[in-house]
PDB file of N, CA and C in Angstrom:
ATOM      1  N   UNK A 272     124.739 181.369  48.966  1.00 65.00           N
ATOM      2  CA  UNK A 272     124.282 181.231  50.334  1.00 65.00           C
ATOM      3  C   UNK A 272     122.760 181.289  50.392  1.00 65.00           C
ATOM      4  N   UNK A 273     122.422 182.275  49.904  1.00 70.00           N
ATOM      5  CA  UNK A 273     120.274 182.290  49.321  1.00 70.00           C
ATOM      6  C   UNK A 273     120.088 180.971  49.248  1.00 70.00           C
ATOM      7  N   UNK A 274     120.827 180.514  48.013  1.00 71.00           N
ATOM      8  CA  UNK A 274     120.388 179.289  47.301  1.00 71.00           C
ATOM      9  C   UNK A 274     120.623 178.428  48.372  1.00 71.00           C
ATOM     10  N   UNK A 275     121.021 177.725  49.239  1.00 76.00           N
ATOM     11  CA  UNK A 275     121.420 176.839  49.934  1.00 76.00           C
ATOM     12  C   UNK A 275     120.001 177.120  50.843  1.00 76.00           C
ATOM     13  N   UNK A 276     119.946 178.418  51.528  1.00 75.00           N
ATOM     14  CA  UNK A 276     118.991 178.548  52.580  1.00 75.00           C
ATOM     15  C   UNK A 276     117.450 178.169  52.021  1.00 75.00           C
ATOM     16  N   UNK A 277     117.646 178.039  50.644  1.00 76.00           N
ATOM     17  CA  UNK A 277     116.063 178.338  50.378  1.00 76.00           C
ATOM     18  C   UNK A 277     115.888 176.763  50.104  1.00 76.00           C
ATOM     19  N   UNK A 278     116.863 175.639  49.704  1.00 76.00           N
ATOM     20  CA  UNK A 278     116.937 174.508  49.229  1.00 76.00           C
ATOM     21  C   UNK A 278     116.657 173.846  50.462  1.00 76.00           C
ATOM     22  N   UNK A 279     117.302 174.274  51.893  1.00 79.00           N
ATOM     23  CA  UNK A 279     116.980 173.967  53.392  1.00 79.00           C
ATOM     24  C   UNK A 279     115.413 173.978  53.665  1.00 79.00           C
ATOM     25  N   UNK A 280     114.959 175.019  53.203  1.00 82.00           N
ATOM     26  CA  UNK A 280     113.778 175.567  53.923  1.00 82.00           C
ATOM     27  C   UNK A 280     112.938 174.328  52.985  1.00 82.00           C
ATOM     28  N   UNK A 281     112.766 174.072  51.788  1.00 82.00           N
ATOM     29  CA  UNK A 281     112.318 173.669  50.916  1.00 82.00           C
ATOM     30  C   UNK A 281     112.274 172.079  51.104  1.00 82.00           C
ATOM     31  N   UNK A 282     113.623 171.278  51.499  1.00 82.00           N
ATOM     32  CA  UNK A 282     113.628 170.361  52.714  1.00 82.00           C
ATOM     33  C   UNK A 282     112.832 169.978  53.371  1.00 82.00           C
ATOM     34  N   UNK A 283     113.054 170.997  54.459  1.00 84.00           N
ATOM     35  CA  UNK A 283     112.298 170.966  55.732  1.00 84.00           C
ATOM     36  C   UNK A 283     110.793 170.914  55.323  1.00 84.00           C
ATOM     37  N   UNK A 284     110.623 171.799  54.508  1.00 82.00           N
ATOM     38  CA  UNK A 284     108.782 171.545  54.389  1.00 82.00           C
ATOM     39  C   UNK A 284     108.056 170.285  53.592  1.00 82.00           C
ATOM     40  N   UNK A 285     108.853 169.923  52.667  1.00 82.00           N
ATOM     41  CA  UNK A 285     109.014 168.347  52.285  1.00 82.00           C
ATOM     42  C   UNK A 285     108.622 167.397  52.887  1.00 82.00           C
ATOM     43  N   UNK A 286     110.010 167.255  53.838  1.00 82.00           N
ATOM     44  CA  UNK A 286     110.288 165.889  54.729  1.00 82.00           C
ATOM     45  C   UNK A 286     109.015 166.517  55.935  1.00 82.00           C
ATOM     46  N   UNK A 287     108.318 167.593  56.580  1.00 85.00           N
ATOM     47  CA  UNK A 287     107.227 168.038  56.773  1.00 85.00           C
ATOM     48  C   UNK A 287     105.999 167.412  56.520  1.00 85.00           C
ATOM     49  N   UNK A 288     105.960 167.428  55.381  1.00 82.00           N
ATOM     50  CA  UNK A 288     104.685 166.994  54.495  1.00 82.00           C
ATOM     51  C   UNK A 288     104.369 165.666  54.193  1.00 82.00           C
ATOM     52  N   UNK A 289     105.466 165.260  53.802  1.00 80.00           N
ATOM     53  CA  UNK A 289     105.962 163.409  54.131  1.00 80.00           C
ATOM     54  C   UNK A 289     105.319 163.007  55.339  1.00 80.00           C
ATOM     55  N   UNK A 290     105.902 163.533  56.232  1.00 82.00           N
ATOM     56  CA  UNK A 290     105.798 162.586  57.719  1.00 82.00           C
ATOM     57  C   UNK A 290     104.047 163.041  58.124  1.00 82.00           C
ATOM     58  N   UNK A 291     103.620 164.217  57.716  1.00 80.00           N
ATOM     59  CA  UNK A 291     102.255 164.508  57.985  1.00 80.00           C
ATOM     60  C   UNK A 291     101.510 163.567  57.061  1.00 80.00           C
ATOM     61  N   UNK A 292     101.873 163.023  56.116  1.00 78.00           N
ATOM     62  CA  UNK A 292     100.878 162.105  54.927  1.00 78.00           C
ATOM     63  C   UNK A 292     101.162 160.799  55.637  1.00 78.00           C
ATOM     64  N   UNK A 293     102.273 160.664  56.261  1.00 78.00           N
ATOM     65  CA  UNK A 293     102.564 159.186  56.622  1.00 78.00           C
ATOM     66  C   UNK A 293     101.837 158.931  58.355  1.00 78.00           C
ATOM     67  N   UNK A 294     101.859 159.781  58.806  1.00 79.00           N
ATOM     68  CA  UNK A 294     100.441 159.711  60.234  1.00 79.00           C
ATOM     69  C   UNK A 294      99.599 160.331  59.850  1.00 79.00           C
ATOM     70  N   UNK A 295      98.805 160.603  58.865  1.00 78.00           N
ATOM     71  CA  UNK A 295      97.484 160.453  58.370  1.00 78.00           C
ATOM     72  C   UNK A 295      97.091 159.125  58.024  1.00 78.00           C
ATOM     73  N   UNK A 296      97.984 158.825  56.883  1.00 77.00           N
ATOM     74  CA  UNK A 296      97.607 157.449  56.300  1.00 77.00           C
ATOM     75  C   UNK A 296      97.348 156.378  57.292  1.00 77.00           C
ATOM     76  N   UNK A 297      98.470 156.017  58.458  1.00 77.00           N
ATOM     77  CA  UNK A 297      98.744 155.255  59.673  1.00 77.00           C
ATOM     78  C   UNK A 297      97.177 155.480  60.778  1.00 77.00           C
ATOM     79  N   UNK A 298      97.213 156.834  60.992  1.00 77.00           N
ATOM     80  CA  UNK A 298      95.620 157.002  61.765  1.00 77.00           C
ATOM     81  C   UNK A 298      94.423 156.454  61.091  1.00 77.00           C
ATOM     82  N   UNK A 299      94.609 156.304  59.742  1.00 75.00           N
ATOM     83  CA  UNK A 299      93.316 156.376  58.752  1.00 75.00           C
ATOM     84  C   UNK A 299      93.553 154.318  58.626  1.00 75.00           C
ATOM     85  N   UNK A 300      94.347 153.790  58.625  1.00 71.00           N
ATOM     86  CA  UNK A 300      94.481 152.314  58.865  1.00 71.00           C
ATOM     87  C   UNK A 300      93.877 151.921  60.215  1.00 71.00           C
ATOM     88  N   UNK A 301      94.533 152.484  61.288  1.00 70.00           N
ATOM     89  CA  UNK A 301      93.704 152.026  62.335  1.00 70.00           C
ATOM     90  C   UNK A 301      92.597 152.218  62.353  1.00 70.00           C
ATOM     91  N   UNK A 302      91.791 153.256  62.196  1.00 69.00           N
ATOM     92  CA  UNK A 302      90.299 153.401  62.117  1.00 69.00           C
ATOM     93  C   UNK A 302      89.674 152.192  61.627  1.00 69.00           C
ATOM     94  N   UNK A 303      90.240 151.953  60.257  1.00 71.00           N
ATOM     95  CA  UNK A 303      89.498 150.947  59.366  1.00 71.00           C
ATOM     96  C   UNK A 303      89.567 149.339  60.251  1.00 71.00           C
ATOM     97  N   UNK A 304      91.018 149.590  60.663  1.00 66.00           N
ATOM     98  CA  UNK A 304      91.206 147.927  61.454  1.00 66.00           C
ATOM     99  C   UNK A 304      90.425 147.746  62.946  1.00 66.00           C
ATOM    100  N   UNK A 305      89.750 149.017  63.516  1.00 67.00           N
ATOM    101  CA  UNK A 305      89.323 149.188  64.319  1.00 67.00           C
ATOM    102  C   UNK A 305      87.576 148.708  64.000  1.00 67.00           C
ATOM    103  N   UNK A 306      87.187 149.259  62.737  1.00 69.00           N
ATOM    104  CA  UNK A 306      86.028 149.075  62.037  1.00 69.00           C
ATOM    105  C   UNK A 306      85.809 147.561  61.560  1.00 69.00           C
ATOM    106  N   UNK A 307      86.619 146.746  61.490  1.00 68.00           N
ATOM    107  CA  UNK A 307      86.742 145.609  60.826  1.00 68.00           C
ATOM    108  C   UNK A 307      86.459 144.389  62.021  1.00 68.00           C
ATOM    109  N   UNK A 308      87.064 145.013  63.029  1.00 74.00           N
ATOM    110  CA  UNK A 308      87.130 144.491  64.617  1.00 74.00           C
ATOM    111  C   UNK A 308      85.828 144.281  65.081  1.00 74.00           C
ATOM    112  N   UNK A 309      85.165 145.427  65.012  1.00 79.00           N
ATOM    113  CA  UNK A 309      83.799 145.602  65.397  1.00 79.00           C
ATOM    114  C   UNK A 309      83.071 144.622  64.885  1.00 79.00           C
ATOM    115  N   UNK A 310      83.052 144.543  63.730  1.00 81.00           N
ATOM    116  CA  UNK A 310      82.453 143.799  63.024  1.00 81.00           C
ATOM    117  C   UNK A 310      82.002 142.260  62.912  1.00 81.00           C
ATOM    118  N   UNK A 311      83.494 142.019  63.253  1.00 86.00           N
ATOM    119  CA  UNK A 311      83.566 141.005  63.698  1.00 86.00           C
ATOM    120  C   UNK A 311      83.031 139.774  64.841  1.00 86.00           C
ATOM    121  N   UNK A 312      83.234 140.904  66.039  1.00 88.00           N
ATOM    122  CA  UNK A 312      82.873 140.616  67.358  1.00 88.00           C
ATOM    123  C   UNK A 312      81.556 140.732  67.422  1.00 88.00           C
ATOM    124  N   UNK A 313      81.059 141.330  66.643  1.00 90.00           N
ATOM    125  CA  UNK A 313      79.461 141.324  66.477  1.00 90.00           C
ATOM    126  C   UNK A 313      78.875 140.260  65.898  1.00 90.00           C
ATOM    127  N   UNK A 314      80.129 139.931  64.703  1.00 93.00           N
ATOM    128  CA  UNK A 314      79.020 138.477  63.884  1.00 93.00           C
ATOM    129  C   UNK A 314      79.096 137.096  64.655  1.00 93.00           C
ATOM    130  N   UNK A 315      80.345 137.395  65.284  1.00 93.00           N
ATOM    131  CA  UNK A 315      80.934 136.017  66.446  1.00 93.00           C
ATOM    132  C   UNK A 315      79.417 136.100  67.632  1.00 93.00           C
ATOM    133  N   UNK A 316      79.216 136.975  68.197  1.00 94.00           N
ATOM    134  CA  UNK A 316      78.473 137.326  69.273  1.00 94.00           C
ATOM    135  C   UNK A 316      77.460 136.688  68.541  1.00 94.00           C
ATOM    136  N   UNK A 317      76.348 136.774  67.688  1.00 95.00           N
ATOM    137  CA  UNK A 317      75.512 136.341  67.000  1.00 95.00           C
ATOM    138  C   UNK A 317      75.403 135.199  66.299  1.00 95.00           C
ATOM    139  N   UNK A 318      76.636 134.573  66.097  1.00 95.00           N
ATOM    140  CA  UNK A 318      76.607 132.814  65.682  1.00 95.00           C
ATOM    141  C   UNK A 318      76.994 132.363  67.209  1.00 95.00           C
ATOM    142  N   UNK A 319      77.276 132.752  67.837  1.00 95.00           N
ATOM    143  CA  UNK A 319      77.110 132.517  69.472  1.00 95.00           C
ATOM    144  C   UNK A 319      75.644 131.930  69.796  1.00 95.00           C
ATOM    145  N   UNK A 320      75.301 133.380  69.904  1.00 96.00           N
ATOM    146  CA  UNK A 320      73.704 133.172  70.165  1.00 96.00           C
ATOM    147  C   UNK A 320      72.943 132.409  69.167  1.00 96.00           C
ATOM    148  N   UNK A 321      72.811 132.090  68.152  1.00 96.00           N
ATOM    149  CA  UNK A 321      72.317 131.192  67.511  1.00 96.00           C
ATOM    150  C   UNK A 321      73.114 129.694  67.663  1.00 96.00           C
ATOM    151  N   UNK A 322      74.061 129.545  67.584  1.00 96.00           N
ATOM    152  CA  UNK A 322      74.438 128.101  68.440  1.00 96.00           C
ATOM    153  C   UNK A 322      73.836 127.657  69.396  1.00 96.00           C
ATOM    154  N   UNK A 323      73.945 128.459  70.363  1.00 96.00           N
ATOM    155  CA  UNK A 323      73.043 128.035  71.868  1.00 96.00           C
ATOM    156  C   UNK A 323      71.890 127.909  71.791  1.00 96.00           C
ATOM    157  N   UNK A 324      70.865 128.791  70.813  1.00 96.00           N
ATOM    158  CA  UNK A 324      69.440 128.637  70.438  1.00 96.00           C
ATOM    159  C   UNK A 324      69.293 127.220  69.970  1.00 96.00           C
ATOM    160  N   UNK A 325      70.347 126.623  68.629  1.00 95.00           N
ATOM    161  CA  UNK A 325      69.913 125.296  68.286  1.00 95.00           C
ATOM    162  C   UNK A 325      70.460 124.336  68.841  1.00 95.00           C
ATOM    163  N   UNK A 326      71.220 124.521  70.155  1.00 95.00           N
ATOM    164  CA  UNK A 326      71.550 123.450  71.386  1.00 95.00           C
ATOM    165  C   UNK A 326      70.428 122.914  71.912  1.00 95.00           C
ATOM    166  N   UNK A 327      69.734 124.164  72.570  1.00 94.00           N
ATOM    167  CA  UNK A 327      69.138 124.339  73.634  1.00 94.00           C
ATOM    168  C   UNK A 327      67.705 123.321  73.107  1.00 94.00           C
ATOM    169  N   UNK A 328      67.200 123.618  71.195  1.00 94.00           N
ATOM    170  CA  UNK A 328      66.353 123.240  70.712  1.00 94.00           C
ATOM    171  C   UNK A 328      66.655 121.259  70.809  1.00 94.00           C
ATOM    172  N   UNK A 329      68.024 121.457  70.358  1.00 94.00           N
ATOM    173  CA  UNK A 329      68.269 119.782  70.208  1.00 94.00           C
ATOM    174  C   UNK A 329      68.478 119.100  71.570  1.00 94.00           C
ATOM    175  N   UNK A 330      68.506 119.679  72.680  1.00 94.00           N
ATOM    176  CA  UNK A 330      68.451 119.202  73.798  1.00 94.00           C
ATOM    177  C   UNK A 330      66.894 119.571  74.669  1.00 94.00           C
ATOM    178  N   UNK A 331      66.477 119.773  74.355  1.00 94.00           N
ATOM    179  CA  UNK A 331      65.349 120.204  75.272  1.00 94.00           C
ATOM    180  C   UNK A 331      63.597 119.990  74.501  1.00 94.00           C
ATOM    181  N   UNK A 332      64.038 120.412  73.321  1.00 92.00           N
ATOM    182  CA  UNK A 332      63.139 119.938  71.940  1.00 92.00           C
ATOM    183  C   UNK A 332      61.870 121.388  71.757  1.00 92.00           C
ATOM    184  N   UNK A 333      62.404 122.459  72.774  1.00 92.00           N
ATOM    185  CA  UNK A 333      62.168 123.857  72.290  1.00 92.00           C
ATOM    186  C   UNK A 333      62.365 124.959  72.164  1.00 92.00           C
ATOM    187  N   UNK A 334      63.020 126.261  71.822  1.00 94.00           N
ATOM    188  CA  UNK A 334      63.664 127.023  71.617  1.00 94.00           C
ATOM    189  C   UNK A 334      63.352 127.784  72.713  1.00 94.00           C
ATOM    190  N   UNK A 335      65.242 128.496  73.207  1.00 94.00           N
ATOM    191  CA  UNK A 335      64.910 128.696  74.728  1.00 94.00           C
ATOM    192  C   UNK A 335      63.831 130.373  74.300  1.00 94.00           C
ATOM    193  N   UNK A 336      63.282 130.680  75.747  1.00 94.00           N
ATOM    194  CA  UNK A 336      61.871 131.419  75.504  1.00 94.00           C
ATOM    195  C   UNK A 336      62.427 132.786  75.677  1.00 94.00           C
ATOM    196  N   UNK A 337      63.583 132.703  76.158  1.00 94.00           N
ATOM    197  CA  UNK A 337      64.123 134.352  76.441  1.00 94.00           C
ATOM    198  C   UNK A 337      65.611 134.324  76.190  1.00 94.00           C
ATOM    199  N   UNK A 338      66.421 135.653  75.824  1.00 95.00           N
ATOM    200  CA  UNK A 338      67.725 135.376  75.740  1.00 95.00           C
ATOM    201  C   UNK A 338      68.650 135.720  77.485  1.00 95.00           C
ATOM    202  N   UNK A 339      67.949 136.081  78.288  1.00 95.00           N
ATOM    203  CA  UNK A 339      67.636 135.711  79.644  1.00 95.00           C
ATOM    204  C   UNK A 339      68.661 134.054  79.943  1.00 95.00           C
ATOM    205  N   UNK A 340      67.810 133.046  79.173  1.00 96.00           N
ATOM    206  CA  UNK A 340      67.436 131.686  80.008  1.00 96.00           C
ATOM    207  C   UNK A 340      69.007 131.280  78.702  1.00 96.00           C
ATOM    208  N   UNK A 341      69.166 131.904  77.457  1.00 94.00           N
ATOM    209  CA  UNK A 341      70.298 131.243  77.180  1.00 94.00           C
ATOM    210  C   UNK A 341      71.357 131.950  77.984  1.00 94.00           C
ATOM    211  N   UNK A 342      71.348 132.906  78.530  1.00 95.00           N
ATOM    212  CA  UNK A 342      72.491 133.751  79.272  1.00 95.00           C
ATOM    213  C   UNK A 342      72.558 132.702  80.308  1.00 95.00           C
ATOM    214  N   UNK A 343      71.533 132.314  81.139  1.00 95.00           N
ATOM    215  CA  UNK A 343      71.453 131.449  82.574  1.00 95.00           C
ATOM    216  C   UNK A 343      72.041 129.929  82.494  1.00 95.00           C
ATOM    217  N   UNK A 344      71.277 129.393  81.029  1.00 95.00           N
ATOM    218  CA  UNK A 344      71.516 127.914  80.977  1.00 95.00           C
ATOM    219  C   UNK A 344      72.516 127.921  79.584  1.00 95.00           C
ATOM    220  N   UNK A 345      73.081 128.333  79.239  1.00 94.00           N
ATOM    221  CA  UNK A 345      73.642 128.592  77.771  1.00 94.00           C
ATOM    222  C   UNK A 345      75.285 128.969  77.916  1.00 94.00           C
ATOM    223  N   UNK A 346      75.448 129.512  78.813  1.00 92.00           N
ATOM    224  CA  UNK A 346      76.613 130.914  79.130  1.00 92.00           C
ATOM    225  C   UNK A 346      77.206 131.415  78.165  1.00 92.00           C
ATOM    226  N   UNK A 347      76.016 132.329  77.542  1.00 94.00           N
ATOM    227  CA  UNK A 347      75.973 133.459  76.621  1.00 94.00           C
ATOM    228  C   UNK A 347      76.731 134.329  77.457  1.00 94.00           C
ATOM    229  N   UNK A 348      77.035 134.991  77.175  1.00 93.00           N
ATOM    230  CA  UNK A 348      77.644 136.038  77.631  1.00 93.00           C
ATOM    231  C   UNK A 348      77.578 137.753  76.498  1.00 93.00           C
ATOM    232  N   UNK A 349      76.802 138.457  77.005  1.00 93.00           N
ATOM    233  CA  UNK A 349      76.933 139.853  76.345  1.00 93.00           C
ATOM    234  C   UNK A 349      77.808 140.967  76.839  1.00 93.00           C
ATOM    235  N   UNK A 350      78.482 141.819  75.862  1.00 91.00           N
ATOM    236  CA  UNK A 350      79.112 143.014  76.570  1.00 91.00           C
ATOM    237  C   UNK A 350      77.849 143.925  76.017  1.00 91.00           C
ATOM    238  N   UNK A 351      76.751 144.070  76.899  1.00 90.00           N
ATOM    239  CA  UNK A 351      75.540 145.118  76.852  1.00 90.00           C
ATOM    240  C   UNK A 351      76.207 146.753  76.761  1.00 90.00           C
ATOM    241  N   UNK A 352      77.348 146.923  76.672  1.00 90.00           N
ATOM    242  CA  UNK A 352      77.827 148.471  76.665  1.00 90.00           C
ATOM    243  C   UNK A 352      78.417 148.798  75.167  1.00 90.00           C
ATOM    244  N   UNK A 353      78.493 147.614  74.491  1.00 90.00           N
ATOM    245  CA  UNK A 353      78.964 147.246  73.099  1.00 90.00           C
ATOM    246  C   UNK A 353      77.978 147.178  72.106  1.00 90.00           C
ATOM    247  N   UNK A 354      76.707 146.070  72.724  1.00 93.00           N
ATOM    248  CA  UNK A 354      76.145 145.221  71.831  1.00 93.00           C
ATOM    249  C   UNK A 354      74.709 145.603  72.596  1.00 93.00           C
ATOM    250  N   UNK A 355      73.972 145.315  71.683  1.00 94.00           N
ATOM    251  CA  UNK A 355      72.399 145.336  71.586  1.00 94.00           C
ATOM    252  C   UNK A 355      71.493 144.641  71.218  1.00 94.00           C
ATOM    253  N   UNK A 356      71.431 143.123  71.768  1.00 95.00           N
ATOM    254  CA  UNK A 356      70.420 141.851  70.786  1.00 95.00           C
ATOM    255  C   UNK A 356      69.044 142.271  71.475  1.00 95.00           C
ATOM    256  N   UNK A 357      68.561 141.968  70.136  1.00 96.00           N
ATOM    257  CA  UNK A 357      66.560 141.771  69.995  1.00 96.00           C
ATOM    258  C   UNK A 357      66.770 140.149  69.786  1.00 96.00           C
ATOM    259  N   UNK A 358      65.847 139.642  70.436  1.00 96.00           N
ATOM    260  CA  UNK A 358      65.610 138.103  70.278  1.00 96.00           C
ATOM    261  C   UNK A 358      64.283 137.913  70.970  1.00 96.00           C
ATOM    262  N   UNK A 359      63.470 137.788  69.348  1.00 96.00           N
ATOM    263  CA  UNK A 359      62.355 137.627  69.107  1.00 96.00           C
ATOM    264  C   UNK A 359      61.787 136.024  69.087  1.00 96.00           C
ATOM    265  N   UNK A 360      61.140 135.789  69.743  1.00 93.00           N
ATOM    266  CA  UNK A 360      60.376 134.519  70.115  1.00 93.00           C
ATOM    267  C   UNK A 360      58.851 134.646  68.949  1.00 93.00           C
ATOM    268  N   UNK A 361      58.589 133.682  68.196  1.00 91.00           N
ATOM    269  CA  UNK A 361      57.322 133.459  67.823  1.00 91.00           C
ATOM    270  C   UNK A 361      56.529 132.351  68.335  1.00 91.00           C
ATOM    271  N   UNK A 362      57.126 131.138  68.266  1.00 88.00           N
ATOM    272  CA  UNK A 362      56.196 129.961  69.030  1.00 88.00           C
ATOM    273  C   UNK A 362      57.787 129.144  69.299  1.00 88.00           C
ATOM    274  N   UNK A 363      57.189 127.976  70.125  1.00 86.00           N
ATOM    275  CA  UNK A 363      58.269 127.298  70.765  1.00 86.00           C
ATOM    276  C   UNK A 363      58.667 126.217  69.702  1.00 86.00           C
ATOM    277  N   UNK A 364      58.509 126.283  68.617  1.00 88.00           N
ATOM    278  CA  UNK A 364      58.896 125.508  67.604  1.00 88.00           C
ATOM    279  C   UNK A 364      59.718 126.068  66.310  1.00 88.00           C
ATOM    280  N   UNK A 365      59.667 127.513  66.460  1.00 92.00           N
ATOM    281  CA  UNK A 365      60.113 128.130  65.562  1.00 92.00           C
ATOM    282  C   UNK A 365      61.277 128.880  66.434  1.00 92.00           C
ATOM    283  N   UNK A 366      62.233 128.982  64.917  1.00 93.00           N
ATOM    284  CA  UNK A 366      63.647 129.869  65.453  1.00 93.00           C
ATOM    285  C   UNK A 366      63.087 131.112  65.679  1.00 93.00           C
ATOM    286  N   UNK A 367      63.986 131.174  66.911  1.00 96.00           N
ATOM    287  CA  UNK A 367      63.709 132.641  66.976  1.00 96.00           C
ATOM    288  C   UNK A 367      64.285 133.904  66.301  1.00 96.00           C
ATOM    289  N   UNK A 368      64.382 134.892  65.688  1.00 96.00           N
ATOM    290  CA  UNK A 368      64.500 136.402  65.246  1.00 96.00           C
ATOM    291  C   UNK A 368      65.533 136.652  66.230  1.00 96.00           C
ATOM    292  N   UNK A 369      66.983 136.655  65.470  1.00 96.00           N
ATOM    293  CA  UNK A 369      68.005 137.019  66.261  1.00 96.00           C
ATOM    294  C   UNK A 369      68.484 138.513  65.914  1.00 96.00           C
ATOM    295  N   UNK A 370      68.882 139.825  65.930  1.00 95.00           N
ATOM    296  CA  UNK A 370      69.379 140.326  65.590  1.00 95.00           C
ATOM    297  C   UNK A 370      70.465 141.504  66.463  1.00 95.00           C
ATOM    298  N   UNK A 371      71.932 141.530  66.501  1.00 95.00           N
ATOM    299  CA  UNK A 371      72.696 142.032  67.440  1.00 95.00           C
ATOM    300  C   UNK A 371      73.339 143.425  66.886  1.00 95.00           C
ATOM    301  N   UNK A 372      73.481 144.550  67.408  1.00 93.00           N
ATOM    302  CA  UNK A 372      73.399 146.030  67.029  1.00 93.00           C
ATOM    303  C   UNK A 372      74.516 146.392  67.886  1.00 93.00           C
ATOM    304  N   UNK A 373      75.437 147.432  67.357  1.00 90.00           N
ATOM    305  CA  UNK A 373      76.397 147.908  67.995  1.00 90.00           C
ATOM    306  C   UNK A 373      75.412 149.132  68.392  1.00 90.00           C
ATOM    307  N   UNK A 374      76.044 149.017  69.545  1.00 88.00           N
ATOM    308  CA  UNK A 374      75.755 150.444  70.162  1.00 88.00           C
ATOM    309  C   UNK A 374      76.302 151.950  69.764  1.00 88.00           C
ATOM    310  N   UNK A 375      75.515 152.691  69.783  1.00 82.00           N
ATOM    311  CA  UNK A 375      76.312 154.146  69.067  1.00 82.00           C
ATOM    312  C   UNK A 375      76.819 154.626  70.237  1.00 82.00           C
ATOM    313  N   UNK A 376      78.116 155.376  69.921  1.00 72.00           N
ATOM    314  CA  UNK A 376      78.223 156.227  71.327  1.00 72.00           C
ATOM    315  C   UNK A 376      77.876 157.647  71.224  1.00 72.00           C
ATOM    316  N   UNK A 377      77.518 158.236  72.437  1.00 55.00           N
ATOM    317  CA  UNK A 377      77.045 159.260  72.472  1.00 55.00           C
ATOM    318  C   UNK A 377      78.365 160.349  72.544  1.00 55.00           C
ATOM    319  N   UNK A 378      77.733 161.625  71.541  1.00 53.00           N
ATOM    320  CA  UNK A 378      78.887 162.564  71.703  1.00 53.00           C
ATOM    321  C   UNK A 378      77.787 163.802  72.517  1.00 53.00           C
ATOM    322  N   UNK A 379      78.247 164.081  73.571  1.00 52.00           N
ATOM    323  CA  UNK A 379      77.164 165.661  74.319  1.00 52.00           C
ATOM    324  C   UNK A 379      77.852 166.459  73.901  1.00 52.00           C
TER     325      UNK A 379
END
């Protein structure tokens, strides 16, 4: 009767330990597929904006002057609560300095 109770208990902490490794592992996948996501939507967002830059160049014959005027005439579209572009202008003949930044979130 010992033996049975202790083979139970021994079980239980097992099939325990199992199911705790198996929603670790499962939480620790989403993170990564969550990370991969990001990533993504960021590099899309940024061959975005550089598409419309060499539209705007082959239609107009100069690179638009603000990322402003590709949002207006372009329909760029940013999620600004996500994303963070610098778009650097040097002269109206040259590409401009694209670069798009995830936003950190804040922990208080």
């Amino acid at each position: 009767m010992m033996k049975q109770r202790s083979f139970l208990i021994i079980k239980i902490v097992l099939l325990t330990a199992v199911i705790g490794g198996l929603l670790y592992a499962m939480n620790a996948g989403a993170a990564r597929l969550n990370q991969g996501q990001e990533a993504e939507s960021m590099k899309q967002l940024e061959n975005s904006i550089r598409k419309a830059t060499m539209t705007c160049y082959a239609t107009e014959g100069v690179y638009p002057p603000t990322l402003e005027y590709l949002k207006k005439n372009y329909g760029i579209q940013i999620d600004e609560s996500r994303f963070t572009v610098f778009y650097e202008v040097f002269a109206k003949n040259l590409m401009p300095e694209i670069t798009v930044m995830e936003n950190q979130e804040r922990v208080d």
